[in-house]
CSV table of C-alpha atoms in Angstrom, one decimal:
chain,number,residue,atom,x,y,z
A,640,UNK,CA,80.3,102.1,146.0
A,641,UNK,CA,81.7,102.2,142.4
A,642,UNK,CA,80.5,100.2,139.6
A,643,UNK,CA,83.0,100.7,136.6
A,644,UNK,CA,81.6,100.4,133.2
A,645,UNK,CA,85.5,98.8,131.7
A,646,UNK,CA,84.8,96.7,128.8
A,647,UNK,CA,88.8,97.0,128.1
A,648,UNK,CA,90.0,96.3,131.7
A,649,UNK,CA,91.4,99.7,132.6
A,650,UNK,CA,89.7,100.5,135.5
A,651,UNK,CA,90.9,97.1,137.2
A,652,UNK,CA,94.5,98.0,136.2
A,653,UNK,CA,94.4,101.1,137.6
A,654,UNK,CA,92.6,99.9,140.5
A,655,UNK,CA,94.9,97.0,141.3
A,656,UNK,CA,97.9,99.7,140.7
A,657,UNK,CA,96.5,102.2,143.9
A,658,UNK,CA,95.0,99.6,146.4
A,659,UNK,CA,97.8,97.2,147.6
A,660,UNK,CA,97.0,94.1,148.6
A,661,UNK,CA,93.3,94.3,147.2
A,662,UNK,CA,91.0,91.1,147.5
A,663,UNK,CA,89.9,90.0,143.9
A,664,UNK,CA,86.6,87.9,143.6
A,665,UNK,CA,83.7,87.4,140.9
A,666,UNK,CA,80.1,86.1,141.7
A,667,UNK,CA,80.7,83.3,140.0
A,668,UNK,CA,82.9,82.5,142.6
A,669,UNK,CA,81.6,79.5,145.4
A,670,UNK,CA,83.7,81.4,147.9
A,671,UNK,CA,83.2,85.4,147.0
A,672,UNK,CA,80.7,85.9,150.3
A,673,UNK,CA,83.5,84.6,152.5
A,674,UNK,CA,85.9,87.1,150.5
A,675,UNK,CA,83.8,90.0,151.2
A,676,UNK,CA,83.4,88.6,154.4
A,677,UNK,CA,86.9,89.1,155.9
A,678,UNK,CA,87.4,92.2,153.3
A,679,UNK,CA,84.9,93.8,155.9
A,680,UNK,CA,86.2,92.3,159.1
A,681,UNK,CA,89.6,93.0,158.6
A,682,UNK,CA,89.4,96.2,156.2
A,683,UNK,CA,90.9,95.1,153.1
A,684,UNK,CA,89.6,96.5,149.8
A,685,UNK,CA,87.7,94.4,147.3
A,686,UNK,CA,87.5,94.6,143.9
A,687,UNK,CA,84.3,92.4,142.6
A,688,UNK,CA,84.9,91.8,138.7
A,689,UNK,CA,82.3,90.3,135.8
A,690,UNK,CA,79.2,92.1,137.3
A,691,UNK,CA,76.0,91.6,135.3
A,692,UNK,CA,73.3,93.8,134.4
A,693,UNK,CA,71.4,92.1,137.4
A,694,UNK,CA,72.9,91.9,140.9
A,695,UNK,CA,72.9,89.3,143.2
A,696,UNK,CA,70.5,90.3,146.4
A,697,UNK,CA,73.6,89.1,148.6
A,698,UNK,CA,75.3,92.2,148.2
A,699,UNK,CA,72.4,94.8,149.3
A,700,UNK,CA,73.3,95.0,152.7
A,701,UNK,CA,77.3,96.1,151.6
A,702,UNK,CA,76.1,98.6,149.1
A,703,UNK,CA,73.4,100.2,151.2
A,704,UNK,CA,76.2,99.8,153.7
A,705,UNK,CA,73.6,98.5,156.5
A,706,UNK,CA,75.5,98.7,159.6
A,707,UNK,CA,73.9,98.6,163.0
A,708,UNK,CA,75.8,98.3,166.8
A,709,UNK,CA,75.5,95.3,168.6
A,710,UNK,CA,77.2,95.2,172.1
A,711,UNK,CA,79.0,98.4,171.2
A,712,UNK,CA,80.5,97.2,168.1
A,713,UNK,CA,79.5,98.6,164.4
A,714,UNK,CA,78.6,95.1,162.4
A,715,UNK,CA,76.5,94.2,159.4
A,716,UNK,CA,74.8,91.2,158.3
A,717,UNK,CA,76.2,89.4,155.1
A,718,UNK,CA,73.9,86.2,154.6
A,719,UNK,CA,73.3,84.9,157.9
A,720,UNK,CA,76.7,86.1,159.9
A,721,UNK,CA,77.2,88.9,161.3
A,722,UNK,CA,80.3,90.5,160.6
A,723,UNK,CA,82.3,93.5,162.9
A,724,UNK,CA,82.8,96.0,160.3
A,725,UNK,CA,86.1,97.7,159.6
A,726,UNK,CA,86.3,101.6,158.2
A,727,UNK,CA,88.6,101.2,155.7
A,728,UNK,CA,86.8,98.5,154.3
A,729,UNK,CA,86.3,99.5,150.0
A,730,UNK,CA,84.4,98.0,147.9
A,731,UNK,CA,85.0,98.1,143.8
A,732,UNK,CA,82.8,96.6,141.1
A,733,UNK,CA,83.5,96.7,137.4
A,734,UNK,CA,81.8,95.0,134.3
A,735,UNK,CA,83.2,94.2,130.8
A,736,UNK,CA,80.0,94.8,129.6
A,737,UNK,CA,80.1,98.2,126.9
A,738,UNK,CA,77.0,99.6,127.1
A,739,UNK,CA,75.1,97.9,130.9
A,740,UNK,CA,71.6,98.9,131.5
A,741,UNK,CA,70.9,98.8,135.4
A,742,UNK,CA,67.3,98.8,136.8
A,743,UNK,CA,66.5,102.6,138.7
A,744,UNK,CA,66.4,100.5,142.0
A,745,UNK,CA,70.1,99.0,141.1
A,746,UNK,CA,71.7,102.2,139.8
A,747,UNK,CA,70.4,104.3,143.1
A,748,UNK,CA,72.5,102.0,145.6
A,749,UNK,CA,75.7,102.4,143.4
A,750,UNK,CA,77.9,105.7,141.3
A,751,UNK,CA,78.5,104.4,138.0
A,752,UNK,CA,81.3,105.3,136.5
A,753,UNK,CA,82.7,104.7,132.4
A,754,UNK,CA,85.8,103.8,131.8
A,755,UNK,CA,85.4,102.8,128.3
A,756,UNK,CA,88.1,104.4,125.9
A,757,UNK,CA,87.6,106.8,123.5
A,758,UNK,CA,89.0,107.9,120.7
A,759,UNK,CA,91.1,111.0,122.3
A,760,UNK,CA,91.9,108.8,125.1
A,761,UNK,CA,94.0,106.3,123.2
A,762,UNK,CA,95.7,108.5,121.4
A,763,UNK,CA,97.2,109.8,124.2
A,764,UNK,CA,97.6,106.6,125.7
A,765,UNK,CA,99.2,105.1,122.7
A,766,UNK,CA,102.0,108.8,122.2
A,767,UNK,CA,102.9,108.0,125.6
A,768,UNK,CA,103.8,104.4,124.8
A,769,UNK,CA,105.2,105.5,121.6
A,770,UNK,CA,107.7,107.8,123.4
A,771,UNK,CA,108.4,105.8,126.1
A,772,UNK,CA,109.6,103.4,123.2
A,773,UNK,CA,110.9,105.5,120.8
A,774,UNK,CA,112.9,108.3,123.3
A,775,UNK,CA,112.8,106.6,126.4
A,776,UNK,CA,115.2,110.1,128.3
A,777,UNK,CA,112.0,112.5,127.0
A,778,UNK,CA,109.6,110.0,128.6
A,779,UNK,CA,112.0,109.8,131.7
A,780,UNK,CA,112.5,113.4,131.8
A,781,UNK,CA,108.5,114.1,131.8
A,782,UNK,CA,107.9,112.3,134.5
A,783,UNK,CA,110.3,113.8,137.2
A,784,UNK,CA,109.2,117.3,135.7
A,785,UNK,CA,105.9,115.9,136.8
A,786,UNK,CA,106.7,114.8,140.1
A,787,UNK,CA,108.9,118.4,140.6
A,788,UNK,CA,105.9,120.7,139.6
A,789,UNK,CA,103.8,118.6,141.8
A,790,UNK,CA,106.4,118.7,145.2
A,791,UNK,CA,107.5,122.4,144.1
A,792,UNK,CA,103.3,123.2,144.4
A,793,UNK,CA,103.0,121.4,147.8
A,794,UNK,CA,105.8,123.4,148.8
A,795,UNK,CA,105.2,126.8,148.3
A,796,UNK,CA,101.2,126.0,149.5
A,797,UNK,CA,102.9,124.9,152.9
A,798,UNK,CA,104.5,128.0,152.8
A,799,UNK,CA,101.7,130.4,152.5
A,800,UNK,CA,99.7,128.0,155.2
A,801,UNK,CA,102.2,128.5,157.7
A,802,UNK,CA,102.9,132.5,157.0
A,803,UNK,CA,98.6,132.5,156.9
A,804,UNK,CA,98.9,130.4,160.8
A,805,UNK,CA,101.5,132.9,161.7
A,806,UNK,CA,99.7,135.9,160.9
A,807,UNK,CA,96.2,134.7,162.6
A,808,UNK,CA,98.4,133.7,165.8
A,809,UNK,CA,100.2,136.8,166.0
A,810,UNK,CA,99.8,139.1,169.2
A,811,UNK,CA,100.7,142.7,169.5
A,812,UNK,CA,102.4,144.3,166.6
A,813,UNK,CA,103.0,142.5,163.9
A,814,UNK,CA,106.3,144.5,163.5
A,815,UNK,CA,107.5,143.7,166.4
A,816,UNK,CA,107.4,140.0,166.1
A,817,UNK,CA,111.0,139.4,164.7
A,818,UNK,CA,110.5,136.0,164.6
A,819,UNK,CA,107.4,136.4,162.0
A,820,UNK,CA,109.3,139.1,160.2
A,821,UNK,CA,112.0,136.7,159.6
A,822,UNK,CA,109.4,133.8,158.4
A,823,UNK,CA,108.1,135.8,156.0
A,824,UNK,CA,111.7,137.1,154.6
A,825,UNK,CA,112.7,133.2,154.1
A,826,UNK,CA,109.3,132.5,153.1
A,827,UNK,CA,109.6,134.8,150.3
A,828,UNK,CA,113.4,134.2,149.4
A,829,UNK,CA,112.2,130.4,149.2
A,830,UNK,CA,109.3,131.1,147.1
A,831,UNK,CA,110.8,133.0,144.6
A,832,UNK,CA,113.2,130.0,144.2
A,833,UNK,CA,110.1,127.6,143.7
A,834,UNK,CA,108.6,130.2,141.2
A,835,UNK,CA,111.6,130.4,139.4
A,836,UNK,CA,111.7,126.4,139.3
A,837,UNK,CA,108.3,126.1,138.2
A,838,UNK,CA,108.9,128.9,135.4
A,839,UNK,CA,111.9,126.6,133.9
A,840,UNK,CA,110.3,123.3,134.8
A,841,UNK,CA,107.2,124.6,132.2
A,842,UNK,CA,109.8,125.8,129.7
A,843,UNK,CA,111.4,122.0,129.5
A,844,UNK,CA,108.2,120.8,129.1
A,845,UNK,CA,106.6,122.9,126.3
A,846,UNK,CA,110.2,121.7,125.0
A,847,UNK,CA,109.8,118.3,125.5
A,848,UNK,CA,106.0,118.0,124.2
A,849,UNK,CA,106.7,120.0,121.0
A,850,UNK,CA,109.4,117.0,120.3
A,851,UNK,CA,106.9,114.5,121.8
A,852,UNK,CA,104.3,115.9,119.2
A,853,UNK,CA,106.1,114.6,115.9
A,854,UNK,CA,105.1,111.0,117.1
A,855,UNK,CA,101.2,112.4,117.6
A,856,UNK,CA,100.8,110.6,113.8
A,857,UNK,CA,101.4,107.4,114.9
A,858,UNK,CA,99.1,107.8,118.0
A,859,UNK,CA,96.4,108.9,115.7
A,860,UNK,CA,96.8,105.9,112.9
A,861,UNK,CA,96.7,103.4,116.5
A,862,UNK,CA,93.9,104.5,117.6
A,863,UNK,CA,91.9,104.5,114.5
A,864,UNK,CA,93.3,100.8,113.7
A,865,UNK,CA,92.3,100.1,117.1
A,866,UNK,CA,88.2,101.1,116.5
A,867,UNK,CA,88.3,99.5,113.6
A,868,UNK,CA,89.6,96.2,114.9
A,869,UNK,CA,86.9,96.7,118.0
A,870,UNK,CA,84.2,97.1,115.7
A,871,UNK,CA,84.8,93.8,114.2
A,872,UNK,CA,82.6,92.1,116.9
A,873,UNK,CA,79.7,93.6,114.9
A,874,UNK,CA,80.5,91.8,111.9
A,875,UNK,CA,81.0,87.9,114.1
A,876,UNK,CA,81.1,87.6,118.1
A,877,UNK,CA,84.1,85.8,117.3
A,878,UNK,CA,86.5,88.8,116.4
A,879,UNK,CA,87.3,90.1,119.9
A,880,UNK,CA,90.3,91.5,120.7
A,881,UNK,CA,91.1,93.2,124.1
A,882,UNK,CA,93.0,97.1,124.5
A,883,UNK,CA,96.0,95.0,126.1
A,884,UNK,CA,96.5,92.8,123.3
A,885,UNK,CA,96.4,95.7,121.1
A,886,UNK,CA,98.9,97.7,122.8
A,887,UNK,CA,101.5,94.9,122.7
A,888,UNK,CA,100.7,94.4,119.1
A,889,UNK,CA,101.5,98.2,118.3
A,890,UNK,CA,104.7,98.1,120.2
């Protein structure tokens, strides 16, 4: 399972924004066992937050995911119940902590991931949110070019799957299968339309980031402010200031 080094919260955001209805627990918790719990039984995902350099032995038999059948039923023992476990059952862990070290036989049982932003990162981040506050139609107009390239690309690969299932399932001459012959003449007329969408869709874009680009400045002068501000922890624990405080300060 994923343990996500996030010391400013983006991995839970983005987490929370593609698992709906995800179960939120932290070991300091009384409860969190029964959370996980019914996360397995019923197979809910579960994001565990706060995690330590050191982690608690409770959770070995979910990350070694040791499940074994009892009367025909996959289950796995979480303290002292046995639970049925559920497939879609997902487990998440993050830490705030910036720079964890996990012990060899801690890091084997999980894939660490770091979400901690950099420099290049927040600048992007922040010339999005600059647009999007500034020239709200170029921001608009990005994101359904977006979402076109990326239906106009499923498209025309759908396309070339079912002329590539035609082909292998042909019998007898090919040129005598009017029914593939016309496939493939529609096929084409269609994908010369997608190509020619795609062409102008990339056109509007270059166009749109060249205009995007004259707000790169501010992006660049955030995110230095930004470091600066983090590294104020260094000076006294007390100055610490978090990436979504930030952002609402810069808008």
């Amino acid at each position: 399972w994923p343990l996500c080094t996030d010391p400013q919260g983006q991995a839970n955001k983005w987490i929370k924004n593609m698992e709906a209805g995800i179960e939120v627990c932290k070991l300091s918790d009384k409860e969190f066992l029964r959370t996980l719990e019914n996360a397995v039984r019923f197979g809910k995902p579960v994001v565990m937050e706060n995690i330590l350099e050191a982690l608690d032995p409770a959770l070995e038999p979910i990350l070694l995911k040791q499940t074994f059948k009892q009367g025909g039923n996959i289950v796995m023992k979480i303290g002292d119940n046995v639970i049925p476990y559920h497939h879609d059952f997902k487990f998440y862990l993050t830490t705030k902590l910036p720079n964890p070290h996990y012990a060899p036989e801690s890091s084997v049982k999980l894939t660490l991931l770091n979400f901690t932003i950099t420099p290049d990162g927040l600048q992007d981040q922040l010339l999005v949110a600059t647009v999007e506050a500034e020239r709200p139609d170029l921001a608009e107009k990005k994101n359904q070019l977006v979402i076109q390239s990326a239906d106009n690309k499923r498209k025309l690969q759908e396309l070339q799957d079912e002329i590539l299932y035609m082909l292998a399932n042909s019998e007898g001459n090919i040129l005598d299968d009017t029914k593939l012959i016309d496939t493939l003449a529609i096929s084409k007329a269609t994908s010369e339309e997608i190509m020619a969408a795609m062409a102008e869709a990339e056109v509007a874009e270059t166009e749109i980031d060249t205009l995007s680009a004259k707000y790169i400045p501010v992006a660049v002068r955030g995110s230095i402010l930004y470091f600066c501000i983090s590294d104020l922890s260094l000076v006294d624990s007390m100055y610490q200031y978090s990436l979504a405080w930030f952002r609402a300060l810069f808008l």
